[in-house]
């Protein structure tokens, strides 16, 4: 369903629908519909419309899942930050060249690495959430403006 083929008198065109819609350009979709209307098979427009409606239904689930993931990641980042502060406090209790300082310094480095990973996960979840919102807005505009 993600690939559509438009046949003409002198050839054909294969369009990967997911990649085509990922550019989020209404004008390009309008041009595609004009090309489809000039081709032999006009039923492709309904297939595209059905695919967009199907994707919109899936985006609601993705949005809810990523919201939960963002909340969980925010809590993990907060815990990791507290962990870093804890190790920094314990490290500050020792002189810089002592064995205790070196021990706590390794814990500080490990907890900072963990914090960095948790923040990267949070950014990834936030990006996925924003992308799903943008896609949903784009698809709703398509359905209201282009396919109405």
XYZ file of N, CA and C in Angstrom:
444
model
N 0.820 -1.198 0.000
C 0.000 0.000 0.000
C 0.861 1.258 0.000
N 2.107 1.164 0.427
C 2.912 2.374 0.493
C 3.497 2.754 -0.862
N 3.420 1.888 -1.852
C 3.893 2.207 -3.190
C 2.699 2.302 -4.133
N 2.692 3.369 -4.922
C 1.646 3.508 -5.929
C 2.314 3.676 -7.284
N 1.662 3.160 -8.310
C 2.179 3.240 -9.668
C 1.182 4.003 -10.526
N 1.673 5.052 -11.163
C 0.848 5.859 -12.053
C 1.302 5.533 -13.470
N 0.366 5.061 -14.289
C 0.695 4.670 -15.662
C 0.210 5.741 -16.638
N 1.072 6.036 -17.596
C 0.782 7.010 -18.642
C 0.805 6.320 -19.997
N 0.590 7.114 -21.035
C 0.668 6.577 -22.393
C 2.091 6.140 -22.731
N 3.078 6.884 -22.225
C 4.470 6.644 -22.610
C 5.313 6.045 -21.494
N 4.721 5.619 -20.397
C 5.508 5.038 -19.316
C 4.730 4.991 -18.013
N 5.483 4.893 -16.943
C 4.856 4.818 -15.624
C 5.750 5.464 -14.579
N 5.173 5.759 -13.429
C 5.891 6.387 -12.326
C 5.572 5.619 -11.050
N 6.607 5.259 -10.295
C 6.443 4.571 -9.017
C 6.703 5.575 -7.906
N 5.750 5.718 -6.995
C 5.880 6.669 -5.889
C 5.812 5.902 -4.579
N 6.828 6.110 -3.743
C 6.841 5.552 -2.392
C 6.073 6.546 -1.509
N 4.860 6.199 -1.182
C 3.929 7.134 -0.550
C 4.412 7.636 0.808
N 4.991 6.757 1.627
C 5.478 7.183 2.946
C 6.557 8.258 2.811
N 7.497 8.041 1.915
C 8.573 9.012 1.718
C 8.048 10.293 1.083
N 7.094 10.145 0.174
C 6.510 11.316 -0.480
C 5.764 12.186 0.523
N 5.007 11.573 1.410
C 4.238 12.341 2.393
C 5.111 12.873 3.523
N 6.287 12.305 3.713
C 7.147 12.758 4.809
C 7.701 14.158 4.571
N 7.658 14.651 3.321
C 8.138 16.006 3.051
C 7.137 17.065 3.523
N 5.909 16.665 3.798
C 4.851 17.534 4.335
C 4.609 18.755 3.455
N 4.434 18.539 2.176
C 4.191 19.635 1.247
C 2.828 19.443 0.577
N 1.909 20.341 0.886
C 0.567 20.256 0.316
C 0.611 20.519 -1.184
N 1.474 21.436 -1.609
C 1.545 21.752 -3.039
C 2.013 20.549 -3.857
N 2.941 19.769 -3.305
C 3.402 18.583 -4.024
C 2.316 17.518 -4.104
N 1.500 17.411 -3.076
C 0.391 16.458 -3.100
C -0.635 16.894 -4.148
N -0.884 18.198 -4.228
C -1.809 18.700 -5.253
C -1.292 18.380 -6.657
N 0.013 18.576 -6.874
C 0.600 18.249 -8.171
C 0.466 16.768 -8.475
N 0.677 15.937 -7.457
C 0.535 14.496 -7.643
C -0.899 14.133 -8.037
N -1.853 14.759 -7.398
C -3.257 14.465 -7.721
C -3.579 14.900 -9.149
N -3.019 16.030 -9.576
C -3.220 16.452 -10.964
C -2.638 15.415 -11.931
N -1.455 14.899 -11.600
C -0.844 13.863 -12.440
C -1.701 12.593 -12.460
N -2.226 12.235 -11.311
C -3.069 11.035 -11.232
C -4.339 11.218 -12.057
N -4.917 12.411 -12.010
C -6.132 12.673 -12.775
C -5.879 12.616 -14.283
N -4.661 12.925 -14.708
C -4.319 12.827 -16.127
C -3.978 11.401 -16.554
N -3.749 10.528 -15.569
C -3.350 9.156 -15.892
C -4.570 8.277 -16.175
N -4.300 6.997 -16.363
C -5.362 6.047 -16.702
C -6.186 5.620 -15.489
N -5.571 5.578 -14.309
C -6.227 5.028 -13.122
C -6.518 6.148 -12.121
N -7.790 6.538 -12.002
C -8.170 7.616 -11.086
C -8.476 7.089 -9.680
N -8.491 5.781 -9.507
C -8.795 5.177 -8.214
C -7.647 5.359 -7.214
N -6.494 5.751 -7.709
C -5.320 5.925 -6.841
C -5.548 7.047 -5.832
N -6.306 8.058 -6.193
C -6.596 9.171 -5.271
C -7.302 8.646 -4.030
N -8.253 7.740 -4.213
C -8.951 7.146 -3.061
C -8.007 6.294 -2.221
N -7.068 5.616 -2.852
C -6.085 4.826 -2.104
C -5.214 5.735 -1.243
N -4.802 6.868 -1.798
C -3.982 7.820 -1.035
C -4.782 8.367 0.138
N -6.040 8.717 -0.107
C -6.902 9.245 0.957
C -7.081 8.209 2.061
N -7.321 6.957 1.693
C -7.463 5.894 2.694
C -6.172 5.703 3.484
N -5.042 5.788 2.796
C -3.751 5.630 3.478
C -3.535 6.764 4.485
N -3.888 7.985 4.115
C -3.737 9.125 5.028
C -4.641 8.961 6.244
N -5.867 8.517 6.037
C -6.776 8.297 7.164
C -6.251 7.195 8.086
N -5.701 6.149 7.494
C -5.121 5.061 8.286
C -3.940 5.569 9.112
N -3.092 6.389 8.509
C -1.939 6.942 9.228
C -2.373 7.854 10.368
N -3.443 8.623 10.161
C -3.929 9.516 11.220
C -4.403 8.724 12.433
N -5.052 7.597 12.203
C -5.494 6.756 13.318
C -4.292 6.224 14.095
N -3.247 5.845 13.397
C -2.048 5.342 14.055
C -1.305 6.422 14.817
N -1.391 7.664 14.349
C -0.684 8.762 15.015
C -1.255 9.060 16.394
N -2.546 8.820 16.597
C -3.129 9.023 17.929
C -2.475 8.092 18.947
N -2.271 6.842 18.559
C -1.635 5.883 19.456
C -0.180 6.260 19.711
N 0.520 6.673 18.666
C 1.925 7.058 18.812
C 2.051 8.253 19.742
N 1.136 9.206 19.619
C 1.169 10.397 20.472
C 0.991 10.015 21.938
N 0.048 9.143 22.228
C -0.171 8.735 23.623
C 1.043 7.977 24.168
N 1.612 7.097 23.362
C 2.775 6.323 23.807
C 3.961 7.239 24.069
N 4.204 8.194 23.172
C 5.354 9.079 23.373
C 5.146 10.036 24.541
N 3.899 10.434 24.808
C 3.649 11.249 26.003
C 4.047 10.487 27.263
N 3.670 9.235 27.342
C 4.048 8.413 28.499
C 5.564 8.245 28.571
N 6.184 8.044 27.407
C 7.637 7.880 27.366
C 8.352 9.155 27.819
N 7.816 10.317 27.422
C 8.409 11.595 27.835
C 8.313 11.749 29.348
N 7.152 11.458 29.915
C 6.986 11.564 31.371
C 7.959 10.646 32.104
N 8.082 9.406 31.626
C 8.998 8.463 32.258
C 10.443 8.935 32.130
N 10.819 9.454 30.953
C 12.186 9.914 30.747
C 12.506 11.152 31.575
N 11.526 12.045 31.761
C 11.750 13.217 32.612
C 12.037 12.790 34.042
N 11.302 11.806 34.532
C 11.535 11.307 35.890
C 12.925 10.661 35.990
N 13.320 9.911 34.950
C 14.635 9.276 34.965
C 15.756 10.310 34.920
N 15.574 11.388 34.152
C 16.577 12.452 34.087
C 16.701 13.122 35.448
N 15.565 13.368 36.079
C 15.598 14.008 37.405
C 16.331 13.118 38.412
N 16.058 11.817 38.391
C 16.753 10.888 39.287
C 18.249 10.850 38.989
N 18.610 10.866 37.707
C 20.021 10.828 37.333
C 20.730 12.108 37.770
N 20.061 13.245 37.656
C 20.649 14.504 38.116
C 20.873 14.486 39.626
N 19.909 13.939 40.351
C 20.066 13.835 41.799
C 21.215 12.889 42.143
N 21.357 11.838 41.371
C 22.439 10.885 41.583
C 23.795 11.556 41.362
N 23.910 12.371 40.309
C 25.156 13.100 40.050
C 25.462 14.026 41.221
N 24.449 14.752 41.681
C 24.663 15.668 42.804
C 25.099 14.922 44.067
N 24.526 13.755 44.274
C 24.894 12.934 45.434
C 26.371 12.537 45.366
N 26.799 12.038 44.203
C 28.196 11.621 44.063
C 29.143 12.813 44.141
N 28.720 13.965 43.619
C 29.557 15.164 43.721
C 29.729 15.590 45.177
N 28.652 15.488 45.949
C 28.739 15.839 47.368
C 29.702 14.900 48.096
N 29.568 13.598 47.847
C 30.460 12.634 48.497
C 31.909 12.834 48.064
N 32.109 13.175 46.787
C 33.473 13.410 46.299
C 34.074 14.642 46.961
N 33.248 15.654 47.219
C 33.757 16.900 47.800
C 34.218 16.722 49.253
N 33.887 15.609 49.870
C 34.279 15.355 51.251
C 35.740 14.897 51.370
N 36.377 14.628 50.218
C 37.741 14.101 50.227
C 38.682 15.068 49.521
N 39.972 14.939 49.871
C 40.987 15.739 49.195
C 41.158 15.235 47.768
N 41.644 16.121 46.907
C 41.674 15.830 45.484
C 42.556 14.640 45.108
N 43.619 14.393 45.753
C 44.515 13.293 45.373
C 44.273 11.996 46.123
N 43.320 11.951 47.024
C 43.123 10.763 47.857
C 42.413 9.648 47.092
N 42.486 8.446 47.685
C 41.812 7.292 47.076
C 40.293 7.453 47.094
N 39.746 8.027 48.151
C 38.305 8.259 48.235
C 37.826 9.184 47.136
N 38.625 10.219 46.852
C 38.267 11.153 45.783
C 38.241 10.435 44.437
N 39.255 9.610 44.195
C 39.337 8.874 42.927
C 38.157 7.901 42.790
N 37.813 7.252 43.895
C 36.681 6.317 43.886
C 35.384 7.037 43.520
N 35.146 8.158 44.194
C 33.913 8.891 43.933
C 33.935 9.566 42.560
N 35.136 9.899 42.078
C 35.237 10.496 40.753
C 34.780 9.516 39.673
N 35.125 8.238 39.819
C 34.652 7.242 38.844
C 33.128 7.128 38.895
N 32.562 7.207 40.099
C 31.096 7.168 40.221
C 30.452 8.409 39.596
N 31.112 9.563 39.757
C 30.605 10.792 39.157
C 30.605 10.666 37.634
N 31.697 10.145 37.076
C 31.788 9.982 35.624
C 30.711 9.029 35.110
N 30.519 7.912 35.802
C 29.494 6.948 35.387
C 28.090 7.556 35.460
N 27.831 8.292 36.526
C 26.495 8.879 36.663
C 26.281 9.996 35.638
N 27.339 10.730 35.279
C 27.203 11.742 34.223
C 26.930 11.090 32.869
N 27.592 9.977 32.595
C 27.327 9.252 31.348
C 25.881 8.758 31.307
N 25.414 8.251 32.437
C 24.021 7.801 32.522
C 23.069 8.971 32.293
N 23.380 10.112 32.891
C 22.556 11.303 32.722
C 22.524 11.729 31.255
N 23.667 11.656 30.592
C 23.737 12.026 29.180
C 22.851 11.112 28.333
N 22.875 9.807 28.628
C 22.033 8.856 27.896
C 20.547 9.121 28.140
N 20.198 9.419 29.397
C 18.791 9.675 29.733
C 18.292 10.937 29.033
N 19.142 11.965 28.959
C 18.750 13.194 28.278
C 18.601 12.963 26.778
N 19.464 12.126 26.206
C 19.343 11.807 24.782
C 18.033 11.064 24.512
N 17.666 10.137 25.397
C 16.392 9.429 25.255
C 15.216 10.397 25.347
N 15.311 11.353 26.262
C 14.250 12.351 26.421
C 14.130 13.206 25.169
N 15.247 13.662 24.619
C 15.201 14.459 23.390
C 14.609 13.660 22.237
N 14.960 12.389 22.160
C 14.432 11.525 21.103
C 12.911 11.385 21.227
N 12.431 11.179 22.433
C 10.990 11.038 22.652
C 10.264 12.346 22.338
N 10.847 13.483 22.724
C 10.220 14.767 22.440
C 10.175 15.037 20.939
N 11.237 14.667 20.225
C 11.258 14.839 18.773
C 10.196 13.962 18.110
N 10.082 12.736 18.563
C 9.075 11.829 18.009
C 7.666 12.374 18.264
N 7.450 12.933 19.444
C 6.145 13.503 19.786
C 5.829 14.694 18.876
N 6.795 15.598 18.711
C 6.577 16.768 17.860
C 6.346 16.362 16.409
N 7.092 15.371 15.936
C 6.897 14.892 14.567
C 5.511 14.296 14.372
N 5.030 13.552 15.361
C 3.696 12.961 15.226
C 2.617 14.045 15.235
N 2.812 15.088 16.020
C 1.855 16.201 16.034
C 1.867 16.912 14.682
N 3.074 17.171 14.141
C 3.175 17.823 12.829
C 2.537 16.979 11.731
N 2.796 15.670 11.776
C 2.202 14.783 10.775
C 0.681 14.802 10.862
N 0.155 14.772 12.074
C -1.294 14.765 12.245
C -1.908 16.057 11.709
N -1.261 17.196 11.991
C -1.758 18.467 11.479
C -1.692 18.498 9.949
N -0.596 17.990 9.397
C -0.437 17.957 7.938
C -1.499 17.078 7.293
N -1.722 15.897 7.867
C -2.717 14.989 7.296
C -4.123 15.559 7.399
N -4.430 16.218 8.507
C -5.764 16.799 8.632
C -5.946 17.941 7.627
N -4.886 18.729 7.370
C -4.963 19.769 6.350
C -5.166 19.151 4.969
N -4.446 18.070 4.711
C -4.608 17.394 3.421
C -6.041 16.933 3.215
N -6.577 16.298 4.241
C -7.937 15.777 4.100
C -8.961 16.898 3.950
N -8.754 18.021 4.623
C -9.738 19.103 4.556
C -9.569 19.971 3.306
N -8.324 20.218 2.873
C -8.113 21.125 1.758
C -8.014 20.432 0.413
N -7.288 19.335 0.352
C -6.981 18.692 -0.933
C -8.022 17.649 -1.306
N -8.420 16.827 -0.348
C -9.302 15.704 -0.658
C -10.769 15.993 -0.373
N -11.115 17.261 -0.157
C -12.525 17.563 0.144
C -13.329 17.780 -1.113
